[in-house]
């Protein structure tokens, strides 16, 4: 019997535990003192207290002490932390996800961009930091190479604004990520955010499970997510999904991942050029909308089950031609905001 430790809490922990139980796996939950009575704790076979969900040494020790050969990180917390993946590997424990080397490569926007170019995937036109800002075609986007979630990012609409915006983005990137390396790219005014769900096994096969549209956002955080994307043509769908598979294959990706693209709605009179943005090396919050519409040989897809299958070394067992779409799904995130304070994020009543 396989034993799986879920290094997370709340909804995603319960979702992973449910699939593991259905497959007959023994399950282990983590909890802090505040979470001791939480549902993910009571639903697991074994529960272990940790001081923090971010404490790599404690999480690895919990897996080792409970005989867990596999660890599922969920999303957030340690899910995209290469040091965590390395610590598990050194302990002889399998992370349900990609290798630390892949996380390193895809976790930085500059390195990921180079891999995309090598895979023949379109990338947003860019400028060198040493270039004269007066020669840029504005607007441009300055953004942190190590960033995410909109931090260390500024839209610049003229050369006069450039120096101040770059300085502010650098300071935010340094504060948030400990790295002030910046990228300068063309800013797409009327863009759609389209991302492709990919799955790779340890035998070199990569498939996609179609795409999601996540264009409705607040402060670069997704609010509405739907699958399939209603904003693209069949020709665009084929091109974007093929690019995602090519990128994942180029980097040797294993497990579930998401390749994000920016669709330029204004390019060439609305022809819809698309550019690689980044890759999320984990299961995403919005994975259920893909599960609602993706079919393999007519059967609904369980992405967590596929993750566990890949983690145990099994091949996916199906080809791209076996994957189809059925229906349409939308997910809405509930946001806690202060409506009297500019709708800024707000905890509490």
Tab-separated table of C-alpha atoms in Angstrom, residues 2-8 13 17 20 25-31 40-41 43-49 59 62-63 65-72:
chain	number	residue	atom	x	y	z
A	2	UNK	CA	1.325	3.439	-0.933
A	3	UNK	CA	1.374	6.134	1.760
A	4	UNK	CA	0.822	9.768	0.777
A	5	UNK	CA	1.506	12.796	2.950
A	6	UNK	CA	-0.384	15.929	1.889
A	7	UNK	CA	1.754	18.962	2.710
A	8	UNK	CA	-1.105	21.442	2.736
A	13	UNK	CA	-5.715	18.941	1.086
A	17	UNK	CA	-6.973	13.069	0.227
A	20	UNK	CA	-5.869	9.018	-2.560
A	25	UNK	CA	-3.676	4.778	-0.509
A	26	UNK	CA	-2.868	5.320	3.173
A	27	UNK	CA	-3.009	9.064	3.906
A	28	UNK	CA	-1.160	11.447	6.220
A	29	UNK	CA	-2.225	15.021	7.026
A	30	UNK	CA	-0.244	17.874	8.530
A	31	UNK	CA	-1.621	20.459	10.907
A	40	UNK	CA	-8.416	17.586	6.356
A	41	UNK	CA	-6.957	16.329	9.649
A	43	UNK	CA	-10.289	12.725	7.147
A	44	UNK	CA	-6.706	11.389	6.957
A	45	UNK	CA	-5.547	8.060	8.366
A	46	UNK	CA	-2.723	9.732	10.300
A	47	UNK	CA	-2.137	13.357	11.342
A	48	UNK	CA	1.150	15.003	12.327
A	49	UNK	CA	1.596	18.366	14.038
A	59	UNK	CA	7.504	18.297	6.670
A	62	UNK	CA	6.822	13.946	9.158
A	63	UNK	CA	6.905	12.024	5.876
A	65	UNK	CA	8.404	9.187	10.441
A	66	UNK	CA	5.013	8.089	9.060
A	67	UNK	CA	6.477	5.923	6.290
A	68	UNK	CA	5.137	8.191	3.528
A	69	UNK	CA	6.904	7.422	0.285
A	70	UNK	CA	5.080	10.219	-1.536
A	71	UNK	CA	4.299	13.860	-0.723
A	72	UNK	CA	1.674	15.933	-2.514
